[in-house]
Amino acid sequence: MALFVTLFSHVPIRILGSPIGAQIPFQEVCRLRHVALPVLLHLALVTSAGASEDLSGVWRDLFTRCRISMENGKDFNATGLRDLGRHLRTVAPLTAPGVPFPLTSGYQEAEWRWEVPGSRFVVVEGEHPSDRGKSKRSCEIKLAEKAEPISTDEEKLLRATFLVERDKLLVTGGYEYWNPDPLFSTNLGIRLARKNPHGCRVVSFLDIDTRSDSQPFFMTGSAEQDTICGAAPRLARP
């Protein structure tokens, strides 16, 4: 039997196991939301195109790996991924016109990259200088250099998938709402309620821009926050 759900309480709702045409109060719909939403997502957004289904599934897997790595202070689980190696990226000092001194100092970031075979995604684990010789970590999922940008339909699919994953985490009580600044067409996030073993808050996010008047943009993953936190560098310098 098909599953139909609406957010309007005055419309009949048919749900698995219920009599055809049975009326369900709006409050009951809210209660069932966490159970029904993954199914609704599949029915409403996943088309017959295998590429879209793979995009959502691969993203969810990589997002979970990044989140767990950052929250637990552990190595990234790169099982099944192709190692693209490590390198050192130099970030120049930040300057401003008319200001005779740098606003921020330059620094170097150690990065380790992996490729997802047959996918448009790459994973970038980074270590960023923190205080007293420590490093803060990030784990970001990006599009490969020559990959097609995320389409508007794919943005809708990934946004809905993120909301499903966020709802699952929020109901555990160990997370809190946190959204990035509204710079893009999609700006979603969640934050671990406690600090990780390195004393850092951990945020997980999804940023996408598919607006016609903006440059295509896609970045998602997890990262350690706070000014004074971090651990000894764990990525060996190349």
mmCIF file of C-alpha atoms in Angstrom:
data_model
loop_
_atom_site.group_PDB
_atom_site.id
_atom_site.type_symbol
_atom_site.label_atom_id
_atom_site.label_comp_id
_atom_site.label_asym_id
_atom_site.label_seq_id
_atom_site.Cartn_x
_atom_site.Cartn_y
_atom_site.Cartn_z
ATOM 1 C CA MET A 1 0.000 0.000 0.000
ATOM 2 C CA ALA A 2 1.336 3.427 -0.876
ATOM 3 C CA LEU A 3 2.242 5.929 1.808
ATOM 4 C CA PHE A 4 0.841 9.447 1.596
ATOM 5 C CA VAL A 5 1.473 12.175 4.150
ATOM 6 C CA THR A 6 0.663 15.878 4.164
ATOM 7 C CA LEU A 7 1.503 18.671 6.547
ATOM 8 C CA PHE A 8 -2.067 19.977 6.477
ATOM 9 C CA SER A 9 -4.177 18.554 9.275
ATOM 10 C CA HIS A 10 -7.459 18.902 7.365
ATOM 11 C CA VAL A 11 -6.406 16.579 4.527
ATOM 12 C CA PRO A 12 -6.957 12.815 4.856
ATOM 13 C CA ILE A 13 -3.709 10.934 5.467
ATOM 14 C CA ARG A 14 -3.204 7.339 4.402
ATOM 15 C CA ILE A 15 -0.390 5.503 6.127
ATOM 16 C CA LEU A 16 0.929 1.949 6.075
ATOM 17 C CA GLY A 17 -1.253 -0.357 8.109
ATOM 18 C CA SER A 18 -4.096 2.158 8.426
ATOM 19 C CA PRO A 19 -7.543 1.842 6.833
ATOM 20 C CA ILE A 20 -7.866 3.594 3.518
ATOM 21 C CA GLY A 21 -8.914 7.183 4.045
ATOM 22 C CA ALA A 22 -8.341 7.051 7.805
ATOM 23 C CA GLN A 23 -8.016 10.510 9.356
ATOM 24 C CA ILE A 24 -4.929 11.094 11.480
ATOM 25 C CA PRO A 25 -4.649 14.237 13.657
ATOM 26 C CA PHE A 26 -1.854 16.640 12.888
ATOM 27 C CA GLN A 27 -0.243 15.943 16.275
ATOM 28 C CA GLU A 28 -0.013 12.258 15.385
ATOM 29 C CA VAL A 29 1.665 13.158 12.107
ATOM 30 C CA CYS A 30 4.285 15.090 14.056
ATOM 31 C CA ARG A 31 4.838 12.091 16.332
ATOM 32 C CA LEU A 32 5.342 9.807 13.337
ATOM 33 C CA ARG A 33 7.593 12.246 11.566
ATOM 34 C CA HIS A 34 10.882 10.620 12.513
ATOM 35 C CA VAL A 35 9.598 7.239 11.331
ATOM 36 C CA ALA A 36 7.895 8.333 8.140
ATOM 37 C CA LEU A 37 10.281 10.985 6.869
ATOM 38 C CA PRO A 38 12.959 8.637 5.500
ATOM 39 C CA VAL A 39 10.274 6.803 3.524
ATOM 40 C CA LEU A 40 8.769 10.076 2.342
ATOM 41 C CA LEU A 41 12.179 11.246 1.246
ATOM 42 C CA HIS A 42 12.597 8.145 -0.858
ATOM 43 C CA LEU A 43 9.198 8.449 -2.475
ATOM 44 C CA ALA A 44 9.311 12.171 -3.071
ATOM 45 C CA LEU A 45 12.889 12.822 -4.084
ATOM 46 C CA VAL A 46 14.655 9.657 -5.214
ATOM 47 C CA THR A 47 13.981 9.218 -8.906
ATOM 48 C CA SER A 48 14.705 6.315 -11.181
ATOM 49 C CA ALA A 49 18.081 7.857 -12.041
ATOM 50 C CA GLY A 50 20.689 5.712 -10.341
ATOM 51 C CA ALA A 51 23.168 8.598 -10.258
ATOM 52 C CA SER A 52 20.950 10.621 -7.905
ATOM 53 C CA GLU A 53 20.415 7.655 -5.607
ATOM 54 C CA ASP A 54 24.170 7.015 -5.494
ATOM 55 C CA LEU A 55 24.881 10.676 -4.782
ATOM 56 C CA SER A 56 22.662 10.663 -1.705
ATOM 57 C CA GLY A 57 23.886 7.298 -0.439
ATOM 58 C CA VAL A 58 27.586 8.057 -0.931
ATOM 59 C CA TRP A 59 27.182 11.476 0.682
ATOM 60 C CA ARG A 60 25.439 9.996 3.728
ATOM 61 C CA ASP A 61 28.195 7.402 4.182
ATOM 62 C CA LEU A 62 31.031 9.935 3.920
ATOM 63 C CA PHE A 63 29.230 12.484 6.087
ATOM 64 C CA THR A 64 28.787 9.880 8.829
ATOM 65 C CA ARG A 65 32.447 8.864 8.645
ATOM 66 C CA CYS A 66 33.579 12.482 8.918
ATOM 67 C CA ARG A 67 31.214 13.244 11.785
ATOM 68 C CA ILE A 68 32.224 10.199 13.831
ATOM 69 C CA SER A 69 35.917 10.910 13.262
ATOM 70 C CA MET A 70 35.636 14.500 14.498
ATOM 71 C CA GLU A 71 33.284 13.789 17.393
ATOM 72 C CA ASN A 72 35.374 10.911 18.752
ATOM 73 C CA GLY A 73 38.789 12.399 17.999
ATOM 74 C CA LYS A 74 39.723 9.338 15.952
ATOM 75 C CA ASP A 75 41.333 8.701 12.584
ATOM 76 C CA PHE A 76 39.096 9.002 9.543
ATOM 77 C CA ASN A 77 37.834 5.621 8.347
ATOM 78 C CA ALA A 78 39.047 5.492 4.738
ATOM 79 C CA THR A 79 37.997 1.908 4.059
ATOM 80 C CA GLY A 80 37.198 1.453 0.368
ATOM 81 C CA LEU A 81 38.521 4.873 -0.657
ATOM 82 C CA ARG A 82 41.444 5.614 -2.971
ATOM 83 C CA ASP A 83 44.318 7.367 -1.211
ATOM 84 C CA LEU A 84 45.326 10.550 -3.071
ATOM 85 C CA GLY A 85 48.143 11.320 -0.664
ATOM 86 C CA ARG A 86 49.070 14.099 1.714
ATOM 87 C CA HIS A 87 50.326 17.567 1.029
ATOM 88 C CA LEU A 88 51.044 20.842 2.773
ATOM 89 C CA ARG A 89 48.934 23.847 1.811
ATOM 90 C CA THR A 90 50.209 27.342 2.489
ATOM 91 C CA VAL A 91 47.643 29.958 3.483
ATOM 92 C CA ALA A 92 48.834 33.503 2.916
ATOM 93 C CA PRO A 93 48.366 36.234 5.546
ATOM 94 C CA LEU A 94 45.050 38.071 5.330
ATOM 95 C CA THR A 95 45.488 41.711 4.343
ATOM 96 C CA ALA A 96 43.178 44.654 3.697
ATOM 97 C CA PRO A 97 43.649 47.769 1.535
ATOM 98 C CA GLY A 98 45.084 50.670 3.526
ATOM 99 C CA VAL A 99 45.994 48.508 6.528
ATOM 100 C CA PRO A 100 49.804 48.479 6.969
ATOM 101 C CA PHE A 101 49.911 45.123 8.757
ATOM 102 C CA PRO A 102 48.386 41.656 8.137
ATOM 103 C CA LEU A 103 45.012 41.027 9.754
ATOM 104 C CA THR A 104 45.976 37.402 10.350
ATOM 105 C CA SER A 105 49.259 35.556 10.114
ATOM 106 C CA GLY A 106 49.959 33.098 7.355
ATOM 107 C CA TYR A 107 50.128 29.415 8.200
ATOM 108 C CA GLN A 108 50.402 25.944 6.753
ATOM 109 C CA GLU A 109 47.749 23.241 6.757
ATOM 110 C CA ALA A 110 48.434 19.535 6.427
ATOM 111 C CA GLU A 111 45.853 17.730 4.284
ATOM 112 C CA TRP A 112 45.123 14.112 3.443
ATOM 113 C CA ARG A 113 42.840 13.415 0.500
ATOM 114 C CA TRP A 114 40.830 10.392 -0.581
ATOM 115 C CA GLU A 115 38.789 9.743 -3.688
ATOM 116 C CA VAL A 116 35.544 7.809 -3.839
ATOM 117 C CA PRO A 117 35.852 5.433 -6.825
ATOM 118 C CA GLY A 118 33.054 6.053 -9.317
ATOM 119 C CA SER A 119 31.804 9.128 -7.447
ATOM 120 C CA ARG A 120 32.117 12.901 -7.795
ATOM 121 C CA PHE A 121 33.259 13.285 -4.192
ATOM 122 C CA VAL A 122 36.644 13.620 -2.553
ATOM 123 C CA VAL A 123 37.284 13.685 1.197
ATOM 124 C CA VAL A 124 39.797 16.141 2.645
ATOM 125 C CA GLU A 125 40.993 15.706 6.222
ATOM 126 C CA GLY A 126 42.850 18.778 7.397
ATOM 127 C CA GLU A 127 44.855 19.905 10.405
ATOM 128 C CA HIS A 128 44.828 23.602 11.167
ATOM 129 C CA PRO A 129 47.205 25.382 13.570
ATOM 130 C CA SER A 130 45.715 26.064 16.989
ATOM 131 C CA ASP A 131 47.205 27.359 20.249
ATOM 132 C CA ARG A 132 50.372 26.099 21.942
ATOM 133 C CA GLY A 133 51.442 23.793 19.106
ATOM 134 C CA LYS A 134 48.136 21.984 18.895
ATOM 135 C CA SER A 135 46.027 21.436 15.792
ATOM 136 C CA LYS A 136 42.314 21.546 15.104
ATOM 137 C CA ARG A 137 40.913 19.070 12.611
ATOM 138 C CA SER A 138 38.331 19.174 9.862
ATOM 139 C CA CYS A 139 36.895 16.533 7.570
ATOM 140 C CA GLU A 140 35.277 17.953 4.451
ATOM 141 C CA ILE A 141 33.503 16.356 1.517
ATOM 142 C CA LYS A 142 34.041 18.274 -1.708
ATOM 143 C CA LEU A 143 33.464 17.784 -5.392
ATOM 144 C CA ALA A 144 36.383 16.437 -7.396
ATOM 145 C CA GLU A 145 38.195 18.999 -9.515
ATOM 146 C CA LYS A 146 36.454 18.184 -12.813
ATOM 147 C CA ALA A 147 33.148 16.975 -11.385
ATOM 148 C CA GLU A 148 29.841 18.453 -12.486
ATOM 149 C CA PRO A 149 28.406 21.015 -10.041
ATOM 150 C CA ILE A 150 25.494 20.016 -7.836
ATOM 151 C CA SER A 151 22.207 20.611 -9.662
ATOM 152 C CA THR A 152 19.120 22.149 -8.088
ATOM 153 C CA ASP A 153 17.416 18.733 -7.973
ATOM 154 C CA GLU A 154 20.477 17.199 -6.324
ATOM 155 C CA GLU A 155 20.557 20.075 -3.850
ATOM 156 C CA LYS A 156 16.972 19.305 -2.843
ATOM 157 C CA LEU A 157 17.833 15.629 -2.410
ATOM 158 C CA LEU A 158 20.938 16.302 -0.321
ATOM 159 C CA ARG A 159 19.160 18.943 1.763
ATOM 160 C CA ALA A 160 16.319 16.552 2.561
ATOM 161 C CA THR A 161 18.784 13.752 3.323
ATOM 162 C CA PHE A 162 20.687 16.031 5.694
ATOM 163 C CA LEU A 163 17.477 16.953 7.522
ATOM 164 C CA VAL A 164 16.660 13.268 7.999
ATOM 165 C CA GLU A 165 20.125 12.610 9.425
ATOM 166 C CA ARG A 166 19.887 15.697 11.651
ATOM 167 C CA ASP A 167 16.513 14.640 13.031
ATOM 168 C CA LYS A 168 17.915 11.220 13.932
ATOM 169 C CA LEU A 169 20.749 12.857 15.864
ATOM 170 C CA LEU A 170 18.616 15.478 17.605
ATOM 171 C CA VAL A 171 16.239 12.924 19.102
ATOM 172 C CA THR A 172 19.188 11.293 20.909
ATOM 173 C CA GLY A 173 19.553 14.414 23.071
ATOM 174 C CA GLY A 174 23.274 14.634 22.394
ATOM 175 C CA TYR A 175 23.069 17.364 19.755
ATOM 176 C CA GLU A 176 21.759 20.872 19.290
ATOM 177 C CA TYR A 177 20.609 23.017 16.392
ATOM 178 C CA TRP A 178 23.348 25.008 14.737
ATOM 179 C CA ASN A 179 23.171 26.517 11.265
ATOM 180 C CA PRO A 180 25.967 28.278 9.338
ATOM 181 C CA ASP A 181 25.534 31.877 8.270
ATOM 182 C CA PRO A 182 22.914 32.156 5.485
ATOM 183 C CA LEU A 183 25.380 32.753 2.665
ATOM 184 C CA PHE A 184 24.181 30.113 0.216
ATOM 185 C CA SER A 185 20.951 28.587 -1.053
ATOM 186 C CA THR A 186 21.415 25.758 1.483
ATOM 187 C CA ASN A 187 22.933 26.459 4.926
ATOM 188 C CA LEU A 188 22.318 23.598 7.356
ATOM 189 C CA GLY A 189 24.167 22.303 10.387
ATOM 190 C CA ILE A 190 24.120 20.559 13.729
ATOM 191 C CA ARG A 191 26.453 20.724 16.731
ATOM 192 C CA LEU A 192 27.547 18.129 19.248
ATOM 193 C CA ALA A 193 26.230 19.190 22.664
ATOM 194 C CA ARG A 194 29.381 18.111 24.496
ATOM 195 C CA LYS A 195 33.031 18.689 23.682
ATOM 196 C CA ASN A 196 35.039 15.994 21.946
ATOM 197 C CA PRO A 197 38.127 14.371 23.556
ATOM 198 C CA HIS A 198 40.265 17.284 22.291
ATOM 199 C CA GLY A 199 38.144 19.821 24.168
ATOM 200 C CA CYS A 200 36.560 21.157 20.957
ATOM 201 C CA ARG A 201 32.969 21.700 19.961
ATOM 202 C CA VAL A 202 32.186 19.831 16.751
ATOM 203 C CA VAL A 203 29.879 21.157 14.045
ATOM 204 C CA SER A 204 28.604 19.245 11.023
ATOM 205 C CA PHE A 205 27.266 21.147 8.059
ATOM 206 C CA LEU A 206 25.944 21.226 4.503
ATOM 207 C CA ASP A 207 26.556 24.319 2.358
ATOM 208 C CA ILE A 208 25.349 24.408 -1.261
ATOM 209 C CA ASP A 209 24.706 27.196 -3.733
ATOM 210 C CA THR A 210 22.891 26.572 -7.017
ATOM 211 C CA ARG A 211 21.430 30.045 -7.536
ATOM 212 C CA SER A 212 21.742 31.291 -11.103
ATOM 213 C CA ASP A 213 23.343 34.557 -10.002
ATOM 214 C CA SER A 214 25.999 32.874 -7.830
ATOM 215 C CA GLN A 215 29.019 30.710 -8.420
ATOM 216 C CA PRO A 216 28.240 27.001 -7.864
ATOM 217 C CA PHE A 217 29.376 25.978 -4.393
ATOM 218 C CA PHE A 218 29.399 22.745 -2.421
ATOM 219 C CA MET A 219 31.023 21.946 0.909
ATOM 220 C CA THR A 220 29.941 19.610 3.668
ATOM 221 C CA GLY A 221 31.494 17.698 6.544
ATOM 222 C CA SER A 222 32.488 18.181 10.179
ATOM 223 C CA ALA A 223 35.036 20.334 11.972
ATOM 224 C CA GLU A 224 36.386 21.147 15.414
ATOM 225 C CA GLN A 225 35.589 24.624 16.721
ATOM 226 C CA ASP A 226 36.672 26.902 19.576
ATOM 227 C CA THR A 227 39.800 29.023 19.829
ATOM 228 C CA ILE A 228 41.549 27.132 22.617
ATOM 229 C CA CYS A 229 41.294 23.428 21.887
ATOM 230 C CA GLY A 230 42.929 20.797 19.761
ATOM 231 C CA ALA A 231 45.449 17.985 19.982
ATOM 232 C CA ALA A 232 48.986 17.223 18.891
ATOM 233 C CA PRO A 233 49.308 17.063 15.089
ATOM 234 C CA ARG A 234 48.559 13.564 13.816
ATOM 235 C CA LEU A 235 49.003 13.999 10.086
ATOM 236 C CA ALA A 236 52.690 13.509 9.245
ATOM 237 C CA ARG A 237 54.036 16.360 7.165
ATOM 238 C CA PRO A 238 54.859 15.217 3.610
#
